[in-house]
Amino acid sequence: MTESKGLTINDVARKCGLSRSTVSRVINNHPYVAKEKKEAVLKAMEELGYKPNSVAQQLRSNKTHAIAVLVPRITNPFYSRLIEKMETEASLLGYQIIICQTRYSKEREVDYLDMLRSRKVDGVILTSIQNDWKDIETYLQYGPIVMCNEFDDQATIPSIRVNQMDGSYLGTKHLIEQGHKKIAYCKGGTKSNIGKKRREGFNKALKEYNLSSVNDVVLTNAFSIEDGKRIFHELPEDITAVFTGGDEVAVGIIFEARENRVKIPEQLAVIGFDNQVISELINPSITTINQPIEEVASKTMEVMIQKLESDKPSNIKEIYEFPVKLIVRQSTVLE
Amino acid sequence: MTESKGLTINDVARKCGLSRSTVSRVINNHPYVAKEKKEAVLKAMEELGYKPNSVAQQLRSNKTHAIAVLVPRITNPFYSRLIEKMETEASLLGYQIIICQTRYSKEREVDYLDMLRSRKVDGVILTSIQNDWKDIETYLQYGPIVMCNEFDDQATIPSIRVNQMDGSYLGTKHLIEQGHKKIAYCKGGTKSNIGKKRREGFNKALKEYNLSSVNDVVLTNAFSIEDGKRIFHELPEDITAVFTGGDEVAVGIIFEARENRVKIPEQLAVIGFDNQVISELINPSITTINQPIEEVASKTMEVMIQKLESDKPSNIKEIYEFPVKLIVRQSTVLE
């Protein structure tokens, strides 16, 4: 942040024994700081001779110190874990997180992006994308936008994501190595680039084992536990394994299989995605793909705050891609 | 909302075949309405002779049409289900929901309440309470505050809640009827009025069966699955049942019991709270207390929007209390 005599906000924090966040709040005249803390910070600043750059400070004082994070559904633990970590990082740096649920609606996504224009927030993080890039791009003039998880190849902004293609490739390869030849593929929305990459990974694995021609069962609208229950009944007889694209869908399939006395993995192997808490707790536990959610969230917040605290707007594409990992459990392998 | 000639916004919606929400957006000049829809609404208004009250409209045009919902943690499915339903209701009426996670911090709660003062939102819904009522009350001058789930007896605002005392009473009585005499009690925070009422219900059941004197095992900081895992190891030898206060805590205890080959319910009976999806999916499934989350959320939003759309501030206490229900499953009763 601001500097004088080479001193930083960290030096002030160390001097008064309070957090960076508290120091930042005092400097920016944030409404809620306990009187004693405020005095301690001001005292430390005086003793060190630390003076926040006044121009930068004025610029900052127009700011809301709020960042909107748009997610499709907070009931999906993937998104709630992502937010949990983003919020921890943001609050360490004196920023507030505002969570906006789009429920996959183009209209709601634009309503929330509009918070940038009306100065309710300083920046927006998109974890899913409903609108075309050209419609999102117009909001860039009001503040930084960062993509996390979902991405758009045309977008000239930072995007932080995982190697989705590798995820589905590893998962599908694992199913094939267990002897499966007919594997059903579940997908969510149609516009998603995550979906596109995952499909590529699935196809890559099939191709490597010359199984492309026998695999054309695609189940759509796979998001929730309820969807998994429905999909169980839509599976053709000859399918022996399902790539679900999400642990919640896998949970739904496993639950319905249990009700219908179909044995997992003997009669049907199921692979999830995300390594959610429930994938370990359910019986049988679910083979899944782990995404480093905490690292992705931290990096996203780091990049966003860099953009907010630098005075020049940047219109370049930046990509940060994290690796994924296969976690083998009971839903695909007999113990 | 506004009326003319006895006509309401509903009549306009019916006339043009669009939702109340769309009509409300057009009337309030909300940024994102498709051109054709806007024209259809304006045409229907003209044909009906409907004129929104201009003073009320002007007043409303100062509004943000955003409502902040403060929750402690969105990773708790109780809160995410509550928000899911609130958002559905709000968007039908042309309002936007902004989700703010306090993570049980007094400071963050005040930061978010401050959004009322800085006009980022029109109203605030509190689902948990960290600060004293006198500190929250000062924000009432900037807009309505409604309590949902958690409550404060001093608060002169609407609160929508369930009969918490009945919940723990029914659960504890059920455990006693299964023959349990030494029942451990888990609790969350210390300030919570929910916690206080639940404890009263627990004690009431013990008293009815003359078991008060042998029950004094209280486990604290019981919020999450991880807490449940820890608590399992803190249970004294002679305890045969646990009132967990939450399905997540129950899940943690069951998971750890499984790892330690303790049979549920034979060696330890476990009762949850909330009837979360996971309580039905885990094996053994969890006996729990169902709260009518959807009804509570709807009522909360209905009351909030009434406050937002009436021009007079109201400083009276209103209480809406919903009933709860015991759901018996495998974690307390041998099949």
mmCIF file of N, CA, C and O in Angstrom, chain A residues 225-293:
data_model
loop_
_atom_site.group_PDB
_atom_site.id
_atom_site.type_symbol
_atom_site.label_atom_id
_atom_site.label_comp_id
_atom_site.label_asym_id
_atom_site.label_seq_id
_atom_site.Cartn_x
_atom_site.Cartn_y
_atom_site.Cartn_z
ATOM 1 N N ILE A 225 -27.959 -32.493 -6.038
ATOM 2 C CA ILE A 225 -28.295 -33.827 -5.553
ATOM 3 C C ILE A 225 -29.582 -34.319 -6.227
ATOM 4 O O ILE A 225 -29.663 -35.453 -6.698
ATOM 5 N N GLU A 226 -30.570 -33.429 -6.309
ATOM 6 C CA GLU A 226 -31.834 -33.799 -6.968
ATOM 7 C C GLU A 226 -31.611 -34.216 -8.416
ATOM 8 O O GLU A 226 -32.221 -35.170 -8.899
ATOM 9 N N ASP A 227 -30.722 -33.465 -9.105
ATOM 10 C CA ASP A 227 -30.411 -33.824 -10.499
ATOM 11 C C ASP A 227 -29.800 -35.217 -10.562
ATOM 12 O O ASP A 227 -30.108 -36.001 -11.460
ATOM 13 N N GLY A 228 -28.937 -35.527 -9.602
ATOM 14 C CA GLY A 228 -28.309 -36.857 -9.560
ATOM 15 C C GLY A 228 -29.350 -37.956 -9.411
ATOM 16 O O GLY A 228 -29.271 -38.998 -10.075
ATOM 17 N N LYS A 229 -30.351 -37.699 -8.557
ATOM 18 C CA LYS A 229 -31.415 -38.698 -8.367
ATOM 19 C C LYS A 229 -32.160 -38.947 -9.682
ATOM 20 O O LYS A 229 -32.455 -40.073 -10.044
ATOM 21 N N ARG A 230 -32.473 -37.853 -10.377
ATOM 22 C CA ARG A 230 -33.163 -37.961 -11.664
ATOM 23 C C ARG A 230 -32.302 -38.709 -12.684
ATOM 24 O O ARG A 230 -32.758 -39.635 -13.360
ATOM 25 N N ILE A 231 -31.013 -38.339 -12.741
ATOM 26 C CA ILE A 231 -30.103 -38.909 -13.738
ATOM 27 C C ILE A 231 -29.942 -40.407 -13.548
ATOM 28 O O ILE A 231 -29.836 -41.159 -14.523
ATOM 29 N N PHE A 232 -29.946 -40.869 -12.292
ATOM 30 C CA PHE A 232 -29.834 -42.310 -12.039
ATOM 31 C C PHE A 232 -30.853 -43.072 -12.883
ATOM 32 O O PHE A 232 -30.540 -44.099 -13.485
ATOM 33 N N HIS A 233 -32.082 -42.526 -12.957
ATOM 34 C CA HIS A 233 -33.145 -43.230 -13.685
ATOM 35 C C HIS A 233 -33.062 -43.034 -15.196
ATOM 36 O O HIS A 233 -33.746 -43.710 -15.951
ATOM 37 N N GLU A 234 -32.236 -42.081 -15.611
ATOM 38 C CA GLU A 234 -32.094 -41.836 -17.055
ATOM 39 C C GLU A 234 -30.943 -42.639 -17.660
ATOM 40 O O GLU A 234 -30.730 -42.606 -18.876
ATOM 41 N N LEU A 235 -30.178 -43.336 -16.810
ATOM 42 C CA LEU A 235 -29.002 -44.061 -17.322
ATOM 43 C C LEU A 235 -29.425 -45.306 -18.119
ATOM 44 O O LEU A 235 -30.211 -46.105 -17.623
ATOM 45 N N PRO A 236 -28.898 -45.470 -19.341
ATOM 46 C CA PRO A 236 -29.201 -46.690 -20.100
ATOM 47 C C PRO A 236 -28.656 -47.924 -19.372
ATOM 48 O O PRO A 236 -27.692 -47.828 -18.613
ATOM 49 N N GLU A 237 -29.278 -49.075 -19.648
ATOM 50 C CA GLU A 237 -28.942 -50.352 -19.007
ATOM 51 C C GLU A 237 -27.454 -50.723 -19.091
ATOM 52 O O GLU A 237 -26.873 -51.236 -18.146
ATOM 53 N N ASP A 238 -26.864 -50.467 -20.263
ATOM 54 C CA ASP A 238 -25.504 -50.973 -20.494
ATOM 55 C C ASP A 238 -24.390 -50.075 -19.956
ATOM 56 O O ASP A 238 -23.207 -50.389 -20.093
ATOM 57 N N ILE A 239 -24.760 -48.988 -19.317
ATOM 58 C CA ILE A 239 -23.757 -48.089 -18.733
ATOM 59 C C ILE A 239 -23.210 -48.729 -17.443
ATOM 60 O O ILE A 239 -23.978 -49.202 -16.608
ATOM 61 N N THR A 240 -21.879 -48.733 -17.285
ATOM 62 C CA THR A 240 -21.319 -49.299 -16.050
ATOM 63 C C THR A 240 -20.613 -48.250 -15.183
ATOM 64 O O THR A 240 -20.194 -48.542 -14.070
ATOM 65 N N ALA A 241 -20.461 -47.038 -15.721
ATOM 66 C CA ALA A 241 -19.794 -45.994 -14.951
ATOM 67 C C ALA A 241 -20.321 -44.622 -15.362
ATOM 68 O O ALA A 241 -20.778 -44.437 -16.496
ATOM 69 N N VAL A 242 -20.272 -43.666 -14.416
ATOM 70 C CA VAL A 242 -20.737 -42.305 -14.718
ATOM 71 C C VAL A 242 -19.692 -41.283 -14.285
ATOM 72 O O VAL A 242 -19.223 -41.314 -13.152
ATOM 73 N N PHE A 243 -19.355 -40.396 -15.219
ATOM 74 C CA PHE A 243 -18.566 -39.212 -14.885
ATOM 75 C C PHE A 243 -19.592 -38.114 -14.600
ATOM 76 O O PHE A 243 -20.303 -37.667 -15.497
ATOM 77 N N THR A 244 -19.702 -37.691 -13.314
ATOM 78 C CA THR A 244 -20.820 -36.819 -12.933
ATOM 79 C C THR A 244 -20.528 -35.330 -13.047
ATOM 80 O O THR A 244 -21.440 -34.522 -13.125
ATOM 81 N N GLY A 245 -19.244 -34.956 -12.996
ATOM 82 C CA GLY A 245 -18.904 -33.540 -13.068
ATOM 83 C C GLY A 245 -19.107 -32.793 -11.751
ATOM 84 O O GLY A 245 -18.852 -31.604 -11.669
ATOM 85 N N GLY A 246 -19.598 -33.476 -10.702
ATOM 86 C CA GLY A 246 -19.801 -32.788 -9.430
ATOM 87 C C GLY A 246 -20.171 -33.776 -8.336
ATOM 88 O O GLY A 246 -20.943 -34.705 -8.574
ATOM 89 N N ASP A 247 -19.647 -33.566 -7.130
ATOM 90 C CA ASP A 247 -19.923 -34.498 -6.027
ATOM 91 C C ASP A 247 -21.405 -34.535 -5.651
ATOM 92 O O ASP A 247 -21.913 -35.567 -5.220
ATOM 93 N N GLU A 248 -22.097 -33.397 -5.796
ATOM 94 C CA GLU A 248 -23.515 -33.388 -5.414
ATOM 95 C C GLU A 248 -24.307 -34.310 -6.329
ATOM 96 O O GLU A 248 -25.174 -35.060 -5.866
ATOM 97 N N VAL A 249 -24.016 -34.263 -7.628
ATOM 98 C CA VAL A 249 -24.692 -35.157 -8.576
ATOM 99 C C VAL A 249 -24.360 -36.612 -8.218
ATOM 100 O O VAL A 249 -25.238 -37.477 -8.192
ATOM 101 N N ALA A 250 -23.082 -36.862 -7.882
ATOM 102 C CA ALA A 250 -22.668 -38.214 -7.492
ATOM 103 C C ALA A 250 -23.438 -38.681 -6.255
ATOM 104 O O ALA A 250 -23.895 -39.831 -6.196
ATOM 105 N N VAL A 251 -23.605 -37.791 -5.279
ATOM 106 C CA VAL A 251 -24.353 -38.135 -4.061
ATOM 107 C C VAL A 251 -25.784 -38.538 -4.425
ATOM 108 O O VAL A 251 -26.310 -39.536 -3.930
ATOM 109 N N GLY A 252 -26.424 -37.776 -5.302
ATOM 110 C CA GLY A 252 -27.792 -38.077 -5.725
ATOM 111 C C GLY A 252 -27.880 -39.451 -6.374
ATOM 112 O O GLY A 252 -28.795 -40.233 -6.085
ATOM 113 N N ILE A 253 -26.925 -39.758 -7.246
ATOM 114 C CA ILE A 253 -26.921 -41.062 -7.928
ATOM 115 C C ILE A 253 -26.732 -42.183 -6.910
ATOM 116 O O ILE A 253 -27.440 -43.197 -6.938
ATOM 117 N N ILE A 254 -25.789 -41.997 -5.983
ATOM 118 C CA ILE A 254 -25.511 -43.036 -4.983
ATOM 119 C C ILE A 254 -26.721 -43.259 -4.088
ATOM 120 O O ILE A 254 -27.086 -44.389 -3.772
ATOM 121 N N PHE A 255 -27.376 -42.175 -3.713
ATOM 122 C CA PHE A 255 -28.561 -42.278 -2.849
ATOM 123 C C PHE A 255 -29.651 -43.079 -3.552
ATOM 124 O O PHE A 255 -30.235 -43.999 -2.978
ATOM 125 N N GLU A 256 -29.889 -42.755 -4.812
ATOM 126 C CA GLU A 256 -30.951 -43.423 -5.565
ATOM 127 C C GLU A 256 -30.572 -44.875 -5.864
ATOM 128 O O GLU A 256 -31.423 -45.766 -5.863
ATOM 129 N N ALA A 257 -29.272 -45.127 -6.087
ATOM 130 C CA ALA A 257 -28.810 -46.501 -6.307
ATOM 131 C C ALA A 257 -29.086 -47.342 -5.063
ATOM 132 O O ALA A 257 -29.564 -48.483 -5.152
ATOM 133 N N ARG A 258 -28.829 -46.743 -3.891
ATOM 134 C CA ARG A 258 -29.067 -47.444 -2.628
ATOM 135 C C ARG A 258 -30.564 -47.798 -2.506
ATOM 136 O O ARG A 258 -30.912 -48.925 -2.181
ATOM 137 N N GLU A 259 -31.416 -46.841 -2.809
ATOM 138 C CA GLU A 259 -32.874 -47.065 -2.729
ATOM 139 C C GLU A 259 -33.330 -48.166 -3.698
ATOM 140 O O GLU A 259 -34.296 -48.863 -3.443
ATOM 141 N N ASN A 260 -32.614 -48.273 -4.834
ATOM 142 C CA ASN A 260 -33.017 -49.243 -5.858
ATOM 143 C C ASN A 260 -32.146 -50.500 -5.842
ATOM 144 O O ASN A 260 -32.141 -51.266 -6.805
ATOM 145 N N ARG A 261 -31.406 -50.684 -4.754
ATOM 146 C CA ARG A 261 -30.558 -51.858 -4.571
ATOM 147 C C ARG A 261 -29.591 -52.117 -5.736
ATOM 148 O O ARG A 261 -29.391 -53.255 -6.152
ATOM 149 N N VAL A 262 -29.052 -51.044 -6.271
ATOM 150 C CA VAL A 262 -27.989 -51.174 -7.278
ATOM 151 C C VAL A 262 -26.677 -50.972 -6.539
ATOM 152 O O VAL A 262 -26.499 -49.980 -5.832
ATOM 153 N N LYS A 263 -25.752 -51.963 -6.670
ATOM 154 C CA LYS A 263 -24.519 -51.908 -5.893
ATOM 155 C C LYS A 263 -23.467 -51.008 -6.534
ATOM 156 O O LYS A 263 -23.169 -51.131 -7.721
ATOM 157 N N ILE A 264 -22.874 -50.156 -5.684
ATOM 158 C CA ILE A 264 -21.794 -49.271 -6.128
ATOM 159 C C ILE A 264 -20.522 -49.676 -5.404
ATOM 160 O O ILE A 264 -20.543 -49.791 -4.179
ATOM 161 N N PRO A 265 -19.411 -49.950 -6.086
ATOM 162 C CA PRO A 265 -19.169 -49.780 -7.521
ATOM 163 C C PRO A 265 -19.436 -51.038 -8.373
ATOM 164 O O PRO A 265 -19.256 -50.966 -9.588
ATOM 165 N N GLU A 266 -19.852 -52.140 -7.771
ATOM 166 C CA GLU A 266 -19.969 -53.384 -8.541
ATOM 167 C C GLU A 266 -20.839 -53.244 -9.785
ATOM 168 O O GLU A 266 -20.460 -53.676 -10.871
ATOM 169 N N GLN A 267 -22.033 -52.663 -9.617
ATOM 170 C CA GLN A 267 -22.926 -52.561 -10.773
ATOM 171 C C GLN A 267 -22.825 -51.204 -11.470
ATOM 172 O O GLN A 267 -23.150 -51.088 -12.647
ATOM 173 N N LEU A 268 -22.395 -50.212 -10.705
ATOM 174 C CA LEU A 268 -22.258 -48.876 -11.286
ATOM 175 C C LEU A 268 -21.142 -48.125 -10.550
ATOM 176 O O LEU A 268 -21.191 -47.980 -9.330
ATOM 177 N N ALA A 269 -20.128 -47.708 -11.301
ATOM 178 C CA ALA A 269 -19.052 -46.905 -10.706
ATOM 179 C C ALA A 269 -19.408 -45.434 -10.896
ATOM 180 O O ALA A 269 -19.949 -45.043 -11.933
ATOM 181 N N VAL A 270 -19.120 -44.623 -9.866
ATOM 182 C CA VAL A 270 -19.495 -43.207 -9.920
ATOM 183 C C VAL A 270 -18.283 -42.363 -9.542
ATOM 184 O O VAL A 270 -17.623 -42.623 -8.533
ATOM 185 N N ILE A 271 -17.995 -41.357 -10.351
ATOM 186 C CA ILE A 271 -16.898 -40.453 -10.004
ATOM 187 C C ILE A 271 -17.427 -39.024 -9.905
ATOM 188 O O ILE A 271 -18.211 -38.585 -10.738
ATOM 189 N N GLY A 272 -17.034 -38.337 -8.832
ATOM 190 C CA GLY A 272 -17.504 -36.975 -8.601
ATOM 191 C C GLY A 272 -16.506 -35.943 -9.113
ATOM 192 O O GLY A 272 -15.654 -36.230 -9.960
ATOM 193 N N PHE A 273 -16.610 -34.750 -8.585
ATOM 194 C CA PHE A 273 -15.675 -33.676 -8.924
ATOM 195 C C PHE A 273 -15.760 -32.669 -7.794
ATOM 196 O O PHE A 273 -16.858 -32.383 -7.318
ATOM 197 N N ASP A 274 -14.649 -32.178 -7.314
ATOM 198 C CA ASP A 274 -14.547 -31.096 -6.304
ATOM 199 C C ASP A 274 -14.009 -31.552 -4.948
ATOM 200 O O ASP A 274 -13.581 -30.714 -4.166
ATOM 201 N N ASN A 275 -14.101 -32.850 -4.646
ATOM 202 C CA ASN A 275 -13.676 -33.326 -3.329
ATOM 203 C C ASN A 275 -14.338 -32.548 -2.200
ATOM 204 O O ASN A 275 -13.683 -32.045 -1.299
ATOM 205 N N GLN A 276 -15.660 -32.483 -2.262
ATOM 206 C CA GLN A 276 -16.416 -31.833 -1.189
ATOM 207 C C GLN A 276 -16.423 -32.716 0.050
ATOM 208 O O GLN A 276 -16.237 -33.920 -0.026
ATOM 209 N N VAL A 277 -16.691 -32.096 1.197
ATOM 210 C CA VAL A 277 -16.710 -32.815 2.469
ATOM 211 C C VAL A 277 -17.599 -34.054 2.384
ATOM 212 O O VAL A 277 -17.239 -35.142 2.818
ATOM 213 N N ILE A 278 -18.770 -33.900 1.769
ATOM 214 C CA ILE A 278 -19.724 -34.994 1.709
ATOM 215 C C ILE A 278 -19.176 -36.211 0.959
ATOM 216 O O ILE A 278 -19.548 -37.349 1.246
ATOM 217 N N SER A 279 -18.246 -35.998 0.018
ATOM 218 C CA SER A 279 -17.722 -37.120 -0.776
ATOM 219 C C SER A 279 -16.949 -38.099 0.096
ATOM 220 O O SER A 279 -16.834 -39.271 -0.215
ATOM 221 N N GLU A 280 -16.454 -37.611 1.230
ATOM 222 C CA GLU A 280 -15.722 -38.480 2.142
ATOM 223 C C GLU A 280 -16.659 -39.103 3.168
ATOM 224 O O GLU A 280 -16.408 -40.188 3.702
ATOM 225 N N LEU A 281 -17.779 -38.427 3.462
ATOM 226 C CA LEU A 281 -18.666 -38.852 4.539
ATOM 227 C C LEU A 281 -19.690 -39.888 4.113
ATOM 228 O O LEU A 281 -20.134 -40.705 4.911
ATOM 229 N N ILE A 282 -20.101 -39.829 2.858
ATOM 230 C CA ILE A 282 -21.154 -40.732 2.402
ATOM 231 C C ILE A 282 -20.596 -42.152 2.270
ATOM 232 O O ILE A 282 -19.390 -42.352 2.186
ATOM 233 N N ASN A 283 -21.484 -43.118 2.311
ATOM 234 C CA ASN A 283 -21.102 -44.519 2.229
ATOM 235 C C ASN A 283 -21.791 -45.150 1.024
ATOM 236 O O ASN A 283 -23.004 -45.209 0.997
ATOM 237 N N PRO A 284 -21.093 -45.615 -0.016
ATOM 238 C CA PRO A 284 -19.650 -45.592 -0.212
ATOM 239 C C PRO A 284 -19.114 -44.170 -0.438
ATOM 240 O O PRO A 284 -19.806 -43.336 -0.999
ATOM 241 N N SER A 285 -17.882 -43.956 0.009
ATOM 242 C CA SER A 285 -17.238 -42.662 -0.209
ATOM 243 C C SER A 285 -16.949 -42.498 -1.710
ATOM 244 O O SER A 285 -16.847 -43.472 -2.437
ATOM 245 N N ILE A 286 -16.835 -41.246 -2.127
ATOM 246 C CA ILE A 286 -16.817 -40.950 -3.566
ATOM 247 C C ILE A 286 -15.423 -40.642 -4.102
ATOM 248 O O ILE A 286 -14.723 -39.774 -3.586
ATOM 249 N N THR A 287 -15.027 -41.368 -5.152
ATOM 250 C CA THR A 287 -13.823 -41.032 -5.909
ATOM 251 C C THR A 287 -14.089 -39.698 -6.597
ATOM 252 O O THR A 287 -15.155 -39.489 -7.167
ATOM 253 N N THR A 288 -13.112 -38.813 -6.522
ATOM 254 C CA THR A 288 -13.404 -37.447 -6.990
ATOM 255 C C THR A 288 -12.129 -36.736 -7.454
ATOM 256 O O THR A 288 -11.036 -37.303 -7.379
ATOM 257 N N ILE A 289 -12.295 -35.533 -7.941
ATOM 258 C CA ILE A 289 -11.154 -34.726 -8.383
ATOM 259 C C ILE A 289 -11.012 -33.559 -7.418
ATOM 260 O O ILE A 289 -11.955 -32.789 -7.229
ATOM 261 N N ASN A 290 -9.853 -33.442 -6.810
ATOM 262 C CA ASN A 290 -9.633 -32.335 -5.887
ATOM 263 C C ASN A 290 -9.157 -31.093 -6.626
ATOM 264 O O ASN A 290 -8.212 -31.144 -7.402
ATOM 265 N N GLN A 291 -9.847 -29.981 -6.359
ATOM 266 C CA GLN A 291 -9.392 -28.688 -6.861
ATOM 267 C C GLN A 291 -8.801 -27.931 -5.679
ATOM 268 O O GLN A 291 -9.389 -27.937 -4.608
ATOM 269 N N PRO A 292 -7.678 -27.259 -5.869
ATOM 270 C CA PRO A 292 -7.075 -26.509 -4.751
ATOM 271 C C PRO A 292 -7.833 -25.206 -4.513
ATOM 272 O O PRO A 292 -7.340 -24.118 -4.805
ATOM 273 N N ILE A 293 -9.050 -25.331 -3.961
ATOM 274 C CA ILE A 293 -9.962 -24.181 -3.824
ATOM 275 C C ILE A 293 -9.330 -23.039 -3.040
ATOM 276 O O ILE A 293 -9.417 -21.880 -3.430
#
